[in-house]
Amino acid sequence: GVVGYNDPQLLMKCLDHVFETVGDQIPVVVYDDASWASNVRAIKQREEFRQLLDTPESVQMQGYSVERRLKAMLPRLSVIEAPVNRGSAYGRNQLWAWAERHHYARMATIDMDIKVHPGWLSTLNAVMDGHANCGLATFTYANDHGGRFPTVVDGHDLRVAETTSMCWLVRIAMLDACLGPDHVWGMDARMEVFSHDSEFSQRVRRC
């Protein structure tokens, strides 16, 4: 799942990397957080976008052909459209709820400014396969300079207390077992940005 807001060029690049690395059988879901950008609206309205592909407005964006990329993506791409902007934590909760409704045991979520590389998803799944009690797996990020969030080194250090939500693989069943304050399911979207990352990852670790 991808959490997106505006910036269709960045979203297109993210989707391009995702579709190139996850294989042909894995569905991809975009949570659009009430974007106003026209290209994001076009992605949400797939039938409308198929018509747009036949018009002169189907142009190149920073070297990425909208027509070529999205024609390949459309059969595997689902979009959750938020009526109002609720933030990334709420968006992740909606993606996890989608996975639960469709009976998926796990779901990977990334921010749209993350570039994933071949093997990223299989590596996270391997970590979770090897640790039955692992509810959340993630990576160290290439631009991590020792900031606020310690992250899971190569997906194998399970001792980390908290991590940023830029790229997570979550075990869906764990969400029911790790309710937050006031019985919050998933991330607590009432909290400030980054605070909900810390609170959720620490809660998962305690579970």
mmCIF file of C-alpha atoms in Angstrom:
data_model
loop_
_atom_site.group_PDB
_atom_site.id
_atom_site.type_symbol
_atom_site.label_atom_id
_atom_site.label_comp_id
_atom_site.label_asym_id
_atom_site.label_seq_id
_atom_site.Cartn_x
_atom_site.Cartn_y
_atom_site.Cartn_z
ATOM 1 C CA GLY A 1 0.000 0.000 0.000
ATOM 2 C CA VAL A 2 1.138 3.546 -0.769
ATOM 3 C CA VAL A 3 0.105 6.608 1.228
ATOM 4 C CA GLY A 4 -0.114 9.515 -1.203
ATOM 5 C CA TYR A 5 -0.967 13.195 -1.154
ATOM 6 C CA ASN A 6 -0.700 15.439 -4.214
ATOM 7 C CA ASP A 7 2.583 15.524 -6.196
ATOM 8 C CA PRO A 8 1.524 13.132 -8.994
ATOM 9 C CA GLN A 9 5.057 13.050 -10.419
ATOM 10 C CA LEU A 10 6.450 11.683 -7.171
ATOM 11 C CA LEU A 11 3.568 9.245 -6.831
ATOM 12 C CA MET A 12 4.162 7.994 -10.395
ATOM 13 C CA LYS A 13 7.835 7.331 -9.649
ATOM 14 C CA CYS A 14 6.939 5.503 -6.447
ATOM 15 C CA LEU A 15 4.371 3.317 -8.205
ATOM 16 C CA ASP A 16 6.826 2.634 -10.988
ATOM 17 C CA HIS A 17 9.402 1.293 -8.520
ATOM 18 C CA VAL A 18 6.781 -0.709 -6.635
ATOM 19 C CA PHE A 19 5.364 -2.415 -9.708
ATOM 20 C CA GLU A 20 8.848 -3.233 -10.961
ATOM 21 C CA THR A 21 9.835 -4.927 -7.689
ATOM 22 C CA VAL A 22 6.828 -6.776 -6.236
ATOM 23 C CA GLY A 23 5.973 -9.166 -9.067
ATOM 24 C CA ASP A 24 2.835 -9.687 -11.091
ATOM 25 C CA GLN A 25 0.508 -11.252 -8.524
ATOM 26 C CA ILE A 26 0.590 -8.728 -5.695
ATOM 27 C CA PRO A 27 -2.089 -6.002 -5.722
ATOM 28 C CA VAL A 28 -1.114 -2.411 -5.016
ATOM 29 C CA VAL A 29 -3.416 -0.005 -3.183
ATOM 30 C CA VAL A 30 -3.018 3.770 -3.040
ATOM 31 C CA TYR A 31 -4.588 5.718 -0.199
ATOM 32 C CA ASP A 32 -5.135 9.221 -1.568
ATOM 33 C CA ASP A 33 -5.430 11.702 1.283
ATOM 34 C CA ALA A 34 -7.929 14.091 -0.367
ATOM 35 C CA SER A 35 -5.444 15.351 -2.961
ATOM 36 C CA TRP A 36 -6.335 18.264 -5.203
ATOM 37 C CA ALA A 37 -3.750 17.503 -7.938
ATOM 38 C CA SER A 38 -5.476 16.658 -11.226
ATOM 39 C CA ASN A 39 -3.266 13.709 -12.128
ATOM 40 C CA VAL A 40 -3.952 12.030 -8.784
ATOM 41 C CA ARG A 41 -7.680 12.475 -9.364
ATOM 42 C CA ALA A 42 -7.206 10.904 -12.779
ATOM 43 C CA ILE A 43 -5.530 7.869 -11.237
ATOM 44 C CA LYS A 44 -8.436 7.503 -8.821
ATOM 45 C CA GLN A 45 -10.962 7.576 -11.647
ATOM 46 C CA ARG A 46 -9.576 4.730 -13.725
ATOM 47 C CA GLU A 47 -12.240 4.618 -16.410
ATOM 48 C CA GLU A 48 -12.010 8.360 -16.813
ATOM 49 C CA PHE A 49 -8.252 8.077 -17.052
ATOM 50 C CA ARG A 50 -8.465 5.471 -19.815
ATOM 51 C CA GLN A 51 -10.271 8.107 -21.840
ATOM 52 C CA LEU A 52 -7.660 10.684 -20.895
ATOM 53 C CA LEU A 53 -4.913 8.416 -22.240
ATOM 54 C CA ASP A 54 -6.292 8.930 -25.753
ATOM 55 C CA THR A 55 -6.082 12.714 -25.591
ATOM 56 C CA PRO A 56 -3.171 15.090 -26.305
ATOM 57 C CA GLU A 57 -2.944 15.770 -22.560
ATOM 58 C CA SER A 58 -1.318 12.352 -22.130
ATOM 59 C CA VAL A 59 2.199 13.765 -21.946
ATOM 60 C CA GLN A 60 5.604 12.968 -20.495
ATOM 61 C CA MET A 61 6.277 13.862 -16.856
ATOM 62 C CA GLN A 62 9.987 14.013 -16.003
ATOM 63 C CA GLY A 63 10.746 11.177 -18.377
ATOM 64 C CA TYR A 64 7.926 8.942 -17.139
ATOM 65 C CA SER A 65 5.253 8.265 -19.739
ATOM 66 C CA VAL A 66 1.879 8.554 -18.026
ATOM 67 C CA GLU A 67 0.232 6.490 -20.727
ATOM 68 C CA ARG A 68 2.801 3.696 -20.830
ATOM 69 C CA ARG A 69 3.105 3.325 -17.071
ATOM 70 C CA LEU A 70 -0.524 3.583 -16.050
ATOM 71 C CA LYS A 71 -1.867 1.350 -18.813
ATOM 72 C CA ALA A 72 0.258 -1.392 -17.263
ATOM 73 C CA MET A 73 -0.667 -0.439 -13.703
ATOM 74 C CA LEU A 74 -4.408 -0.039 -13.986
ATOM 75 C CA PRO A 75 -5.439 -3.723 -13.786
ATOM 76 C CA ARG A 76 -3.542 -4.160 -10.492
ATOM 77 C CA LEU A 77 -4.059 -0.739 -8.943
ATOM 78 C CA SER A 78 -6.789 0.065 -6.416
ATOM 79 C CA VAL A 79 -7.371 3.475 -4.876
ATOM 80 C CA ILE A 80 -8.938 4.455 -1.564
ATOM 81 C CA GLU A 81 -10.189 8.022 -1.858
ATOM 82 C CA ALA A 82 -10.373 10.036 1.352
ATOM 83 C CA PRO A 83 -13.163 12.658 1.391
ATOM 84 C CA VAL A 84 -11.091 14.906 3.672
ATOM 85 C CA ASN A 85 -7.416 15.089 4.566
ATOM 86 C CA ARG A 86 -6.817 13.000 7.687
ATOM 87 C CA GLY A 87 -3.049 12.452 7.630
ATOM 88 C CA SER A 88 -0.718 9.554 6.965
ATOM 89 C CA ALA A 89 -1.477 7.611 10.165
ATOM 90 C CA TYR A 90 -5.161 7.493 9.332
ATOM 91 C CA GLY A 91 -4.206 6.502 5.785
ATOM 92 C CA ARG A 92 -2.176 3.524 6.966
ATOM 93 C CA ASN A 93 -5.050 2.398 9.130
ATOM 94 C CA GLN A 94 -7.300 2.481 6.069
ATOM 95 C CA LEU A 95 -4.808 0.440 4.058
ATOM 96 C CA TRP A 96 -4.549 -2.160 6.843
ATOM 97 C CA ALA A 97 -8.344 -2.285 7.084
ATOM 98 C CA TRP A 98 -8.463 -2.902 3.312
ATOM 99 C CA ALA A 99 -6.021 -5.788 3.746
ATOM 100 C CA GLU A 100 -8.114 -7.246 6.554
ATOM 101 C CA ARG A 101 -11.319 -7.018 4.497
ATOM 102 C CA HIS A 102 -9.595 -8.804 1.624
ATOM 103 C CA HIS A 103 -8.186 -11.489 3.951
ATOM 104 C CA TYR A 104 -4.497 -10.668 3.569
ATOM 105 C CA ALA A 105 -2.303 -11.771 6.472
ATOM 106 C CA ARG A 106 0.257 -8.988 5.930
ATOM 107 C CA MET A 107 0.538 -5.633 4.251
ATOM 108 C CA ALA A 108 3.531 -3.505 3.340
ATOM 109 C CA THR A 109 3.000 0.240 3.362
ATOM 110 C CA ILE A 110 5.369 2.912 2.075
ATOM 111 C CA ASP A 111 5.385 6.668 1.734
ATOM 112 C CA MET A 112 5.327 7.882 -1.842
ATOM 113 C CA ASP A 113 8.759 9.524 -1.521
ATOM 114 C CA ILE A 114 10.396 6.136 -0.830
ATOM 115 C CA LYS A 115 12.331 4.386 -3.599
ATOM 116 C CA VAL A 116 12.236 0.631 -3.142
ATOM 117 C CA HIS A 117 14.741 -1.756 -4.695
ATOM 118 C CA PRO A 118 14.429 -5.360 -5.921
ATOM 119 C CA GLY A 119 14.073 -7.804 -3.049
ATOM 120 C CA TRP A 120 12.713 -5.319 -0.527
ATOM 121 C CA LEU A 121 9.397 -7.079 0.003
ATOM 122 C CA SER A 122 10.792 -10.617 -0.027
ATOM 123 C CA THR A 123 13.378 -9.562 2.574
ATOM 124 C CA LEU A 124 10.715 -8.188 4.901
ATOM 125 C CA ASN A 125 8.577 -11.283 4.420
ATOM 126 C CA ALA A 126 11.575 -13.518 5.170
ATOM 127 C CA VAL A 127 12.130 -11.709 8.458
ATOM 128 C CA MET A 128 8.491 -12.168 9.416
ATOM 129 C CA ASP A 129 8.523 -15.822 8.277
ATOM 130 C CA GLY A 130 11.507 -16.456 10.536
ATOM 131 C CA HIS A 131 10.026 -14.770 13.602
ATOM 132 C CA ALA A 132 6.510 -15.895 14.462
ATOM 133 C CA ASN A 133 6.109 -13.123 17.045
ATOM 134 C CA CYS A 134 7.255 -10.342 14.725
ATOM 135 C CA GLY A 135 4.372 -7.944 14.133
ATOM 136 C CA LEU A 136 6.294 -5.265 12.238
ATOM 137 C CA ALA A 137 9.386 -5.378 10.020
ATOM 138 C CA THR A 138 11.239 -2.491 8.389
ATOM 139 C CA PHE A 139 14.629 -1.329 7.091
ATOM 140 C CA THR A 140 17.397 1.118 7.703
ATOM 141 C CA TYR A 141 16.984 3.910 5.184
ATOM 142 C CA ALA A 142 19.723 5.061 2.839
ATOM 143 C CA ASN A 143 19.515 8.674 4.010
ATOM 144 C CA ASP A 144 19.315 7.849 7.710
ATOM 145 C CA HIS A 145 21.974 9.960 9.468
ATOM 146 C CA GLY A 146 21.268 8.810 12.985
ATOM 147 C CA GLY A 147 18.238 11.007 13.522
ATOM 148 C CA ARG A 148 15.361 10.475 15.882
ATOM 149 C CA PHE A 149 14.314 7.003 14.794
ATOM 150 C CA PRO A 150 16.518 3.929 15.209
ATOM 151 C CA THR A 151 15.490 1.511 12.476
ATOM 152 C CA VAL A 152 15.768 -2.217 11.930
ATOM 153 C CA VAL A 153 19.192 -2.877 10.410
ATOM 154 C CA ASP A 154 18.680 -4.975 7.260
ATOM 155 C CA GLY A 155 15.358 -6.080 8.678
ATOM 156 C CA HIS A 156 16.998 -8.341 11.276
ATOM 157 C CA ASP A 157 17.466 -6.341 14.479
ATOM 158 C CA LEU A 158 14.297 -7.031 16.427
ATOM 159 C CA ARG A 159 15.434 -5.176 19.530
ATOM 160 C CA VAL A 160 14.558 -1.719 18.194
ATOM 161 C CA ALA A 161 12.094 0.184 20.356
ATOM 162 C CA GLU A 162 10.657 2.509 17.719
ATOM 163 C CA THR A 163 10.856 3.165 14.002
ATOM 164 C CA THR A 164 9.525 5.537 11.378
ATOM 165 C CA SER A 165 6.606 4.391 9.246
ATOM 166 C CA MET A 166 8.147 5.197 5.846
ATOM 167 C CA CYS A 167 8.359 1.489 4.976
ATOM 168 C CA TRP A 168 6.644 -1.104 7.134
ATOM 169 C CA LEU A 169 5.481 -4.685 6.751
ATOM 170 C CA VAL A 170 2.713 -5.307 9.284
ATOM 171 C CA ARG A 171 1.087 -8.546 10.390
ATOM 172 C CA ILE A 172 -2.616 -7.739 10.197
ATOM 173 C CA ALA A 173 -3.708 -10.059 13.025
ATOM 174 C CA MET A 174 -1.340 -8.203 15.332
ATOM 175 C CA LEU A 175 -3.450 -5.054 15.049
ATOM 176 C CA ASP A 176 -6.332 -6.608 16.970
ATOM 177 C CA ALA A 177 -3.979 -7.722 19.733
ATOM 178 C CA CYS A 178 -2.185 -4.378 20.102
ATOM 179 C CA LEU A 179 -4.938 -1.844 20.630
ATOM 180 C CA GLY A 180 -3.846 1.627 21.651
ATOM 181 C CA PRO A 181 -5.243 4.184 24.100
ATOM 182 C CA ASP A 182 -9.047 4.280 24.043
ATOM 183 C CA HIS A 183 -8.932 0.974 22.128
ATOM 184 C CA VAL A 184 -7.460 2.619 19.023
ATOM 185 C CA TRP A 185 -6.956 0.092 16.215
ATOM 186 C CA GLY A 186 -3.688 0.638 14.349
ATOM 187 C CA MET A 187 -1.937 3.985 14.557
ATOM 188 C CA ASP A 188 -3.339 6.736 16.742
ATOM 189 C CA ALA A 189 -4.168 9.375 14.128
ATOM 190 C CA ARG A 190 -5.019 11.877 16.853
ATOM 191 C CA MET A 191 -1.337 12.275 17.683
ATOM 192 C CA GLU A 192 1.122 14.676 16.065
ATOM 193 C CA VAL A 193 3.226 13.642 13.074
ATOM 194 C CA PHE A 194 6.070 11.278 14.091
ATOM 195 C CA SER A 195 4.596 10.851 17.565
ATOM 196 C CA HIS A 196 2.144 8.262 16.243
ATOM 197 C CA ASP A 197 5.069 6.383 14.615
ATOM 198 C CA SER A 198 6.826 6.126 17.973
ATOM 199 C CA GLU A 199 3.722 5.221 19.945
ATOM 200 C CA PHE A 200 2.640 2.534 17.498
ATOM 201 C CA SER A 201 6.054 0.874 17.113
ATOM 202 C CA GLN A 202 6.594 0.846 20.871
ATOM 203 C CA ARG A 203 3.140 -0.661 21.358
ATOM 204 C CA VAL A 204 3.875 -3.371 18.806
ATOM 205 C CA ARG A 205 7.158 -4.168 20.551
ATOM 206 C CA ARG A 206 5.357 -4.557 23.883
ATOM 207 C CA CYS A 207 2.855 -6.939 22.303
#
